[in-house]
Amino acid sequence: MRPTDNPYSPGAGSPPPELAGRDDLLSRASIAIRRIQRGRHAQGLFLLGLRGVGKTVLLNRINQIAEELGCHTALFEADGQSSLPDLLTPQIHRLLLRMDRRERVAHEVRNAFAQLRGFAAAFSVKFADFEIGLSEQSSSGDLTLDLSDLLISVAEAAKVRQTAAVILIDEVQFTTKEDLSALVVAMHQIAQRQLPLILIAAGLPQLAGLAGEAKSYAERLFTYEQIGKLTPEKSREALVLPAEEEGVRFETEAVDLILRETEGYPFFLQVWGSYAWDVARQSPITVADARRASEKSIASLDSGFFKVRTDRLTARQLEYVVALASVEFLPASSTEVAQIMRISVSDAAPIRSTVIKKGVVYSPARGRVDFTVPKFADYIKRNLI
Ligand SMILES: Nc1ncnc2c1ncn2[C@@H]1O[C@H](COP(=O)(O)OP(=O)(O)OP(=O)(O)O)[C@@H](O)[C@H]1O
Ligand SMILES: [Mg+2]
């Protein structure tokens, strides 16, 4: 079949042809945004999930929904290098410019611009789009205070414009504890004033703990949404509907095979779907096509997706991963892994936490450890044991 018609989109943040199984979440996000637009209270959202489950795709979709509802949005991704002021300033600037389009410049919008200039100057943000001259608004240089002032002024500007501001942050686990804490405090201030600004963030599961550590009231300010694998029914839709749109069917057994192989993991559904399309000569896609697609998918993951993850590990971290892969039933207990490595649990703990930071393993429950991605253990066994 023609590769140019292939509807699947394996990749990072690439919107899937069928965003399966996320309707409830999207409707909760939409309700929260509409509530703050009406001056009512709504908790912010933290979308938590492992790599490749579709967090970025969801965040982009929510951004789109917010814009369709007439909100002004600021969307950015934390990277572990840039500071929060560096990331936030250009986005807030853009947001305010869009808010400012109408003819009569509101006092509140001008005030928000002034706050932003002061904020950027206080945190030495290099930003070409405006002159960081002397600002009439003085910032203290204390991020917690200044960020609250800035976001309150943005929210007040949104309020006079009868709109709402939506701040979306991807990979938020990369923000420092201080940055996250300042954000949480700012959102607390906004909530108390019932201002129309909401924070929607996405990140790895350990984030829930980080936010809680940052401020204990974080739990009451945000709803934590677990983003995970798709159910078999939704996986089927994710796989079958895009092909149907193109007039192409799957044999039932081909679908069953792909669902077994991908375990409802969104990224893999796109990879398998894409190869199945490319290897099939015609509709329907047969079980033989699905088998061929499996081989190709695994070969491509081995040389790309899996490999980059193990390439980033040190020798010691690799040993940890190899030990985990050799456990018969996953998730393993941390003790089991330490025993295989012939070291004490306390010596294994720091290695474990660095492997968690690199996103290769995670802790699904206290004292338990597992790979973040299906088929990772098989990859290790094939290539490293
Ligand atoms: N609901 C869904 N149904 C089908 N495919 C999906 C769904 N959500 C995401 N995908 C696909 O999964 C892949 C990964 O999506 P995305 O990059 O948003 O994940 P992520 O959670 O942000 O991953 P990472 O943590 O690595 O950034 C993409 O190819 C996307 O098209
Ligand atoms: Mg992402």
Tab-separated table of C-alpha atoms and ligand atoms in Angstrom:
chain	number	residue	atom	x	y	z
A	1	MET	CA	0.000	0.000	0.000
A	2	ARG	CA	1.167	3.497	-0.665
A	3	PRO	CA	3.489	4.772	2.098
A	4	THR	CA	2.293	8.287	1.405
A	5	ASP	CA	-1.197	7.269	2.566
A	6	ASN	CA	0.108	5.650	5.760
A	7	PRO	CA	-1.996	7.311	8.481
A	8	TYR	CA	0.034	6.248	11.541
A	9	SER	CA	2.339	8.670	13.307
A	10	PRO	CA	5.020	7.070	15.446
A	11	GLY	CA	7.091	9.816	17.027
A	12	ALA	CA	7.455	12.195	19.924
A	13	GLY	CA	4.459	14.457	20.294
A	14	SER	CA	3.176	13.628	16.818
A	15	PRO	CA	-0.624	13.673	16.964
A	16	PRO	CA	-2.052	10.192	16.393
A	17	PRO	CA	-4.658	9.791	13.658
A	18	GLU	CA	-7.064	8.546	16.354
A	19	LEU	CA	-6.551	9.933	19.843
A	20	ALA	CA	-8.048	6.875	21.488
A	21	GLY	CA	-9.206	6.492	25.064
A	22	ARG	CA	-8.665	10.064	26.229
A	23	ASP	CA	-12.159	11.528	25.820
A	24	ASP	CA	-12.935	11.604	29.541
A	25	LEU	CA	-9.720	13.359	30.366
A	26	LEU	CA	-10.174	15.900	27.587
A	27	SER	CA	-13.668	16.625	28.735
A	28	ARG	CA	-12.471	17.150	32.331
A	29	ALA	CA	-9.801	19.544	31.054
A	30	SER	CA	-12.345	21.390	28.977
A	31	ILE	CA	-14.727	21.709	31.938
A	32	ALA	CA	-11.922	23.062	34.143
A	33	ILE	CA	-11.030	25.677	31.530
A	34	ARG	CA	-14.640	26.711	31.011
A	35	ARG	CA	-15.146	26.996	34.761
A	36	ILE	CA	-12.252	29.388	35.251
A	37	GLN	CA	-13.452	31.370	32.233
A	38	ARG	CA	-16.673	31.890	34.155
A	39	GLY	CA	-14.840	32.981	37.284
A	40	ARG	CA	-15.421	29.674	39.075
A	41	HIS	CA	-12.912	27.546	40.851
A	42	ALA	CA	-11.149	24.678	39.099
A	43	GLN	CA	-8.103	22.707	40.090
A	44	GLY	CA	-5.107	22.676	37.798
A	45	LEU	CA	-4.206	19.410	36.120
A	46	PHE	CA	-1.058	17.346	36.303
A	47	LEU	CA	-0.931	14.675	33.600
A	48	LEU	CA	1.384	11.979	34.856
A	49	GLY	CA	2.645	9.063	32.851
A	50	LEU	CA	5.650	7.186	31.568
A	51	ARG	CA	7.462	7.873	28.306
A	52	GLY	CA	5.469	7.392	25.124
A	53	VAL	CA	1.970	7.193	26.599
A	54	GLY	CA	0.781	10.381	24.932
A	55	LYS	CA	1.257	13.229	27.422
A	56	THR	CA	2.628	15.732	24.914
A	57	VAL	CA	-0.090	14.900	22.443
A	58	LEU	CA	-2.685	15.514	25.172
A	59	LEU	CA	-1.127	18.774	26.256
A	60	ASN	CA	-1.150	20.042	22.667
A	61	ARG	CA	-4.755	18.972	22.262
A	62	ILE	CA	-5.750	20.766	25.478
A	63	ASN	CA	-3.919	23.849	24.233
A	64	GLN	CA	-5.982	23.702	21.065
A	65	ILE	CA	-9.219	23.238	23.019
A	66	ALA	CA	-8.346	26.232	25.219
A	67	GLU	CA	-7.707	28.403	22.178
A	68	GLU	CA	-10.948	27.274	20.574
A	69	LEU	CA	-12.719	28.308	23.770
A	70	GLY	CA	-11.201	31.773	23.364
A	71	CYS	CA	-8.520	31.484	26.050
A	72	HIS	CA	-4.977	32.738	25.698
A	73	THR	CA	-2.349	30.102	26.240
A	74	ALA	CA	1.342	29.810	27.000
A	75	LEU	CA	2.820	26.406	26.202
A	76	PHE	CA	6.409	25.405	26.802
A	77	GLU	CA	8.620	22.501	27.697
A	78	ALA	CA	11.033	22.382	30.620
A	79	ASP	CA	14.434	20.986	29.689
A	80	GLY	CA	16.441	20.870	32.868
A	81	GLN	CA	18.726	23.639	31.625
A	82	SER	CA	16.695	26.783	31.133
A	83	SER	CA	15.319	28.516	34.190
A	84	LEU	CA	11.602	29.014	34.650
A	85	PRO	CA	11.863	32.795	34.009
A	86	ASP	CA	13.748	32.076	30.765
A	87	LEU	CA	11.081	29.678	29.591
A	88	LEU	CA	8.108	31.639	30.790
A	89	THR	CA	8.990	35.176	29.681
A	90	PRO	CA	8.689	34.815	25.885
A	91	GLN	CA	5.516	32.759	26.236
A	92	ILE	CA	3.826	35.217	28.584
A	93	HIS	CA	4.925	38.015	26.284
A	94	ARG	CA	3.255	36.308	23.355
A	95	LEU	CA	0.141	35.692	25.401
A	96	LEU	CA	-0.110	39.331	26.443
A	97	LEU	CA	0.450	40.539	22.884
A	98	ARG	CA	-2.465	38.441	21.719
A	99	MET	CA	-4.579	39.730	24.559
A	100	ASP	CA	-3.658	43.240	23.583
A	101	ARG	CA	-4.929	43.059	20.033
A	102	ARG	CA	-8.084	44.967	20.675
A	103	GLU	CA	-8.011	48.710	20.294
A	104	ARG	CA	-8.482	50.027	23.788
A	105	VAL	CA	-5.448	49.078	25.798
A	106	ALA	CA	-6.630	48.089	29.218
A	107	HIS	CA	-4.785	49.278	32.266
A	108	GLU	CA	-4.492	45.676	33.468
A	109	VAL	CA	-2.822	44.499	30.276
A	110	ARG	CA	-0.330	47.337	30.426
A	111	ASN	CA	0.305	46.487	34.037
A	112	ALA	CA	0.956	42.856	33.119
A	113	PHE	CA	3.463	43.946	30.459
A	114	ALA	CA	5.205	46.110	33.044
A	115	GLN	CA	5.280	43.233	35.513
A	116	LEU	CA	6.766	41.013	32.845
A	117	ARG	CA	9.493	43.539	32.038
A	118	GLY	CA	10.379	43.804	35.710
A	119	PHE	CA	10.330	40.029	36.058
A	120	ALA	CA	12.586	39.534	33.042
A	121	ALA	CA	15.018	42.151	34.302
A	122	ALA	CA	15.087	40.704	37.820
A	123	PHE	CA	15.958	37.247	36.530
A	124	SER	CA	18.280	38.477	33.747
A	125	VAL	CA	16.168	36.937	31.023
A	126	LYS	CA	17.719	37.608	27.639
A	127	PHE	CA	14.826	38.298	25.390
A	128	ALA	CA	15.050	40.060	22.074
A	129	ASP	CA	11.374	40.875	21.636
A	130	PHE	CA	11.312	43.762	24.027
A	131	GLU	CA	13.683	46.207	25.505
A	132	ILE	CA	14.438	45.336	29.052
A	133	GLY	CA	14.714	48.925	30.060
A	134	LEU	CA	13.828	50.372	33.379
A	135	SER	CA	10.471	49.146	34.401
A	136	GLU	CA	8.031	51.153	36.458
A	137	GLN	CA	7.207	47.881	38.179
A	138	SER	CA	9.912	46.794	40.558
A	139	SER	CA	10.513	43.127	41.112
A	140	SER	CA	12.094	41.810	44.260
A	141	GLY	CA	14.322	39.174	42.708
A	142	ASP	CA	12.627	36.552	44.862
A	143	LEU	CA	11.101	34.119	42.386
A	144	THR	CA	8.244	33.078	44.649
A	145	LEU	CA	7.055	36.645	45.145
A	146	ASP	CA	7.725	37.863	41.626
A	147	LEU	CA	6.179	34.898	39.861
A	148	SER	CA	3.013	35.276	41.913
A	149	ASP	CA	2.855	38.994	41.099
A	150	LEU	CA	3.432	38.312	37.433
A	151	LEU	CA	0.827	35.580	37.110
A	152	ILE	CA	-1.701	37.534	39.147
A	153	SER	CA	-1.258	40.498	36.808
A	154	VAL	CA	-1.638	38.230	33.768
A	155	ALA	CA	-4.782	36.723	35.280
A	156	GLU	CA	-6.199	40.159	36.070
A	157	ALA	CA	-5.561	41.206	32.494
A	158	ALA	CA	-7.346	38.068	31.297
A	159	LYS	CA	-10.237	38.867	33.577
A	160	VAL	CA	-10.812	42.376	32.195
A	161	ARG	CA	-10.574	40.893	28.722
A	162	GLN	CA	-13.256	38.395	29.766
A	163	THR	CA	-11.043	35.532	28.859
A	164	ALA	CA	-8.772	33.122	30.710
A	165	ALA	CA	-5.080	32.344	30.616
A	166	VAL	CA	-3.950	28.739	30.371
A	167	ILE	CA	-0.338	27.854	31.119
A	168	LEU	CA	0.782	24.477	29.838
A	169	ILE	CA	4.145	22.994	30.799
A	170	ASP	CA	5.513	19.770	29.366
A	171	GLU	CA	8.286	17.691	30.990
A	172	VAL	CA	7.593	19.580	34.190
A	173	GLN	CA	9.628	17.057	36.208
A	174	PHE	CA	12.678	18.889	34.845
A	175	THR	CA	11.833	22.103	36.691
A	176	THR	CA	13.845	22.613	39.846
A	177	LYS	CA	12.247	22.257	43.229
A	178	GLU	CA	12.453	26.040	43.715
A	179	ASP	CA	10.769	26.739	40.375
A	180	LEU	CA	8.048	24.205	41.012
A	181	SER	CA	7.473	25.536	44.492
A	182	ALA	CA	7.172	29.099	43.162
A	183	LEU	CA	4.635	27.916	40.598
A	184	VAL	CA	2.585	26.136	43.215
A	185	VAL	CA	2.569	29.218	45.447
A	186	ALA	CA	1.536	31.404	42.502
A	187	MET	CA	-1.334	29.061	41.677
A	188	HIS	CA	-2.399	29.125	45.311
A	189	GLN	CA	-2.583	32.934	45.198
A	190	ILE	CA	-4.537	32.848	41.959
A	191	ALA	CA	-7.008	30.330	43.395
A	192	GLN	CA	-7.600	32.490	46.461
A	193	ARG	CA	-8.400	35.450	44.254
A	194	GLN	CA	-10.569	33.335	41.947
A	195	LEU	CA	-8.729	34.670	38.941
A	196	PRO	CA	-9.046	33.057	35.501
A	197	LEU	CA	-5.670	31.388	35.132
A	198	ILE	CA	-5.064	27.653	35.175
A	199	LEU	CA	-1.912	25.540	35.098
A	200	ILE	CA	-1.888	22.285	33.179
A	201	ALA	CA	1.337	20.340	33.323
A	202	ALA	CA	2.590	16.996	32.099
A	203	GLY	CA	5.485	14.907	33.276
A	204	LEU	CA	6.830	11.634	34.549
A	205	PRO	CA	5.026	9.999	37.478
A	206	GLN	CA	7.598	11.020	40.104
A	207	LEU	CA	6.320	14.551	39.655
A	208	ALA	CA	3.377	14.050	42.014
A	209	GLY	CA	5.844	13.562	44.848
A	210	LEU	CA	7.940	16.536	43.760
A	211	ALA	CA	4.988	18.906	43.759
A	212	GLY	CA	3.859	17.617	47.160
A	213	GLU	CA	7.352	18.150	48.532
A	214	ALA	CA	7.392	21.625	47.097
A	215	LYS	CA	4.269	22.629	49.008
A	216	SER	CA	1.990	20.422	51.007
A	217	TYR	CA	-1.146	22.144	49.739
A	218	ALA	CA	-0.211	21.216	46.165
A	219	GLU	CA	-2.441	18.142	46.450
A	220	ARG	CA	-5.489	20.321	46.901
A	221	LEU	CA	-4.601	22.723	44.112
A	222	PHE	CA	-4.181	20.101	41.410
A	223	THR	CA	-5.868	17.009	40.108
A	224	TYR	CA	-3.398	14.305	39.199
A	225	GLU	CA	-4.412	12.390	36.095
A	226	GLN	CA	-2.625	9.119	35.433
A	227	ILE	CA	-1.994	8.710	31.720
A	228	GLY	CA	-1.245	5.124	30.869
A	229	LYS	CA	-1.761	2.283	28.481
A	230	LEU	CA	-4.959	2.002	26.472
A	231	THR	CA	-7.513	-0.713	27.193
A	232	PRO	CA	-7.748	-3.494	24.565
A	233	GLU	CA	-10.907	-1.910	23.217
A	234	LYS	CA	-9.323	1.522	22.854
A	235	SER	CA	-6.103	0.024	21.462
A	236	ARG	CA	-8.207	-1.644	18.802
A	237	GLU	CA	-9.758	1.704	17.900
A	238	ALA	CA	-6.341	3.380	17.803
A	239	LEU	CA	-5.144	0.729	15.364
A	240	VAL	CA	-8.181	-0.009	13.227
A	241	LEU	CA	-9.965	3.318	12.788
A	242	PRO	CA	-7.158	5.203	11.015
A	243	ALA	CA	-6.877	2.413	8.418
A	244	GLU	CA	-10.650	2.316	8.000
A	245	GLU	CA	-10.603	6.015	7.216
A	246	GLU	CA	-8.374	5.093	4.281
A	247	GLY	CA	-10.638	2.227	3.250
A	248	VAL	CA	-8.291	-0.451	4.619
A	249	ARG	CA	-9.306	-3.345	6.904
A	250	PHE	CA	-7.336	-5.565	9.284
A	251	GLU	CA	-8.012	-9.298	9.648
A	252	THR	CA	-9.186	-10.013	13.185
A	253	GLU	CA	-6.170	-12.187	13.899
A	254	ALA	CA	-3.834	-9.458	12.693
A	255	VAL	CA	-5.414	-7.029	15.148
A	256	ASP	CA	-5.170	-9.578	17.965
A	257	LEU	CA	-1.509	-10.160	17.263
A	258	ILE	CA	-0.692	-6.447	17.224
A	259	LEU	CA	-2.654	-5.818	20.418
A	260	ARG	CA	-0.745	-8.640	22.150
A	261	GLU	CA	2.590	-7.273	20.986
A	262	THR	CA	1.951	-3.627	21.808
A	263	GLU	CA	0.229	-4.189	25.173
A	264	GLY	CA	-1.866	-1.051	24.706
A	265	TYR	CA	1.209	1.165	24.728
A	266	PRO	CA	0.324	4.169	22.524
A	267	PHE	CA	3.730	4.698	20.913
A	268	PHE	CA	4.022	1.016	19.951
A	269	LEU	CA	0.529	1.039	18.450
A	270	GLN	CA	1.704	3.730	16.050
A	271	VAL	CA	4.935	1.872	15.255
A	272	TRP	CA	3.204	-1.461	14.590
A	273	GLY	CA	0.354	0.183	12.685
A	274	SER	CA	2.799	2.039	10.513
A	275	TYR	CA	4.863	-1.056	9.614
A	276	ALA	CA	1.733	-3.157	9.086
A	277	TRP	CA	0.565	-0.596	6.566
A	278	ASP	CA	3.911	-0.480	4.790
A	279	VAL	CA	4.374	-4.252	4.485
A	280	ALA	CA	0.801	-5.064	3.417
A	281	ARG	CA	0.193	-5.341	-0.308
A	282	GLN	CA	-3.501	-4.700	-0.086
A	283	SER	CA	-6.511	-4.640	2.218
A	284	PRO	CA	-7.136	-6.546	4.409
A	285	ILE	CA	-3.909	-6.451	6.411
A	286	THR	CA	-3.299	-10.127	7.219
A	287	VAL	CA	-1.787	-11.915	10.175
A	288	ALA	CA	1.302	-12.610	8.039
A	289	ASP	CA	1.608	-8.853	7.468
A	290	ALA	CA	1.253	-8.304	11.208
A	291	ARG	CA	4.054	-10.799	11.887
A	292	ARG	CA	6.292	-9.060	9.397
A	293	ALA	CA	5.370	-5.721	10.988
A	294	SER	CA	6.369	-7.099	14.397
A	295	GLU	CA	9.801	-8.107	13.143
A	296	LYS	CA	10.355	-4.732	11.559
A	297	SER	CA	9.039	-2.839	14.562
A	298	ILE	CA	11.280	-4.705	16.980
A	299	ALA	CA	14.331	-4.288	14.753
A	300	SER	CA	13.713	-0.574	14.492
A	301	LEU	CA	13.120	-0.173	18.243
A	302	ASP	CA	16.293	-2.148	18.958
A	303	SER	CA	18.425	0.164	16.877
A	304	GLY	CA	16.676	3.359	17.940
A	305	PHE	CA	14.198	3.741	20.771
A	306	PHE	CA	15.674	1.084	23.093
A	307	LYS	CA	19.272	1.687	22.156
A	308	VAL	CA	19.310	5.408	22.905
A	309	ARG	CA	17.949	4.583	26.338
A	310	THR	CA	20.669	2.084	27.194
A	311	ASP	CA	23.374	4.207	25.540
A	312	ARG	CA	22.701	6.872	28.123
A	313	LEU	CA	23.470	4.522	31.032
A	314	THR	CA	26.789	4.155	32.810
A	315	ALA	CA	28.320	0.692	33.252
A	316	ARG	CA	26.957	0.454	36.789
A	317	GLN	CA	23.484	1.543	35.712
A	318	LEU	CA	23.587	-1.007	32.902
A	319	GLU	CA	24.365	-3.718	35.442
A	320	TYR	CA	21.269	-2.677	37.346
A	321	VAL	CA	19.133	-2.834	34.223
A	322	VAL	CA	20.570	-6.217	33.234
A	323	ALA	CA	19.813	-7.554	36.723
A	324	LEU	CA	16.249	-6.276	36.506
A	325	ALA	CA	15.762	-7.829	33.083
A	326	SER	CA	16.808	-11.219	34.408
A	327	VAL	CA	14.048	-11.284	37.045
A	328	GLU	CA	11.349	-13.739	36.051
A	329	PHE	CA	8.259	-11.762	37.037
A	330	LEU	CA	8.188	-8.006	36.780
A	331	PRO	CA	7.768	-5.726	38.650
A	332	ALA	CA	10.637	-6.949	40.811
A	333	SER	CA	11.341	-6.056	44.403
A	334	SER	CA	14.332	-3.804	44.944
A	335	THR	CA	15.808	-6.511	47.187
A	336	GLU	CA	15.656	-9.078	44.406
A	337	VAL	CA	17.594	-6.820	42.031
A	338	ALA	CA	20.217	-6.065	44.679
A	339	GLN	CA	20.640	-9.782	45.352
A	340	ILE	CA	21.249	-10.494	41.682
A	341	MET	CA	23.842	-7.714	41.623
A	342	ARG	CA	25.352	-9.164	44.821
A	343	ILE	CA	25.244	-5.829	46.572
A	344	SER	CA	23.241	-4.530	49.504
A	345	VAL	CA	19.862	-2.878	49.021
A	346	SER	CA	21.288	0.384	50.311
A	347	ASP	CA	24.128	0.247	47.762
A	348	ALA	CA	21.635	-0.490	44.992
A	349	ALA	CA	19.324	2.383	45.980
A	350	PRO	CA	21.375	5.268	44.537
A	351	ILE	CA	21.940	3.352	41.285
A	352	ARG	CA	18.241	2.670	41.100
A	353	SER	CA	17.393	6.332	41.557
A	354	THR	CA	19.737	7.431	38.762
A	355	VAL	CA	18.219	4.848	36.412
A	356	ILE	CA	14.789	6.184	37.381
A	357	LYS	CA	15.972	9.739	36.600
A	358	LYS	CA	17.037	8.583	33.155
A	359	GLY	CA	13.520	7.316	32.579
A	360	VAL	CA	14.468	3.667	32.022
A	361	VAL	CA	12.888	2.164	35.119
A	362	TYR	CA	10.269	3.386	37.549
A	363	SER	CA	8.746	2.379	40.807
A	364	PRO	CA	5.126	1.265	40.341
A	365	ALA	CA	4.753	0.790	44.115
A	366	ARG	CA	6.905	1.173	47.194
A	367	GLY	CA	9.938	-1.099	47.013
A	368	ARG	CA	9.018	-2.338	43.521
A	369	VAL	CA	10.750	-1.608	40.275
A	370	ASP	CA	9.915	-2.179	36.620
A	371	PHE	CA	10.858	-0.980	33.153
A	372	THR	CA	9.024	2.108	31.923
A	373	VAL	CA	8.373	0.638	28.496
A	374	PRO	CA	6.989	-2.766	27.443
A	375	LYS	CA	9.468	-5.125	25.778
A	376	PHE	CA	12.465	-3.401	27.311
A	377	ALA	CA	13.402	-6.512	29.302
A	378	ASP	CA	13.346	-8.577	26.095
A	379	TYR	CA	15.587	-6.060	24.392
A	380	ILE	CA	18.119	-6.274	27.228
A	381	LYS	CA	18.005	-10.070	27.109
A	382	ARG	CA	18.500	-10.102	23.342
A	383	ASN	CA	21.350	-7.635	23.328
A	384	LEU	CA	23.055	-7.366	26.674
A	385	ILE	CA	22.791	-10.649	28.558
B	1	LIG	N1	-4.422	8.137	22.702
B	1	LIG	C1	-3.578	7.719	21.770
B	1	LIG	N2	-3.954	6.819	20.840
B	1	LIG	C2	-3.089	6.406	19.890
B	1	LIG	N3	-1.820	6.817	19.779
B	1	LIG	C3	-1.384	7.718	20.675
B	1	LIG	C4	-2.234	8.206	21.709
B	1	LIG	N4	-1.538	9.081	22.443
B	1	LIG	C5	-0.310	9.155	21.902
B	1	LIG	N5	-0.197	8.340	20.843
B	1	LIG	C6	1.027	8.152	20.036
B	1	LIG	O1	2.054	7.773	20.952
B	1	LIG	C7	3.292	8.387	20.637
B	1	LIG	C8	3.853	9.109	21.845
B	1	LIG	O2	3.073	10.247	22.177
B	1	LIG	P1	3.697	11.451	23.033
B	1	LIG	O3	4.970	11.901	22.422
B	1	LIG	O4	2.624	12.436	23.269
B	1	LIG	O5	4.029	10.687	24.417
B	1	LIG	P2	4.668	11.296	25.745
B	1	LIG	O6	3.931	10.682	26.879
B	1	LIG	O7	4.713	12.764	25.664
B	1	LIG	O8	6.150	10.689	25.692
B	1	LIG	P3	7.487	11.308	26.346
B	1	LIG	O9	7.349	11.125	27.837
B	1	LIG	O10	8.601	10.472	25.778
B	1	LIG	O11	7.583	12.740	25.949
B	1	LIG	C9	3.025	9.241	19.399
B	1	LIG	O12	3.439	8.539	18.270
B	1	LIG	C10	1.527	9.447	19.405
B	1	LIG	O13	1.029	9.590	18.080
B	2	MG	MG	6.266	14.124	25.681
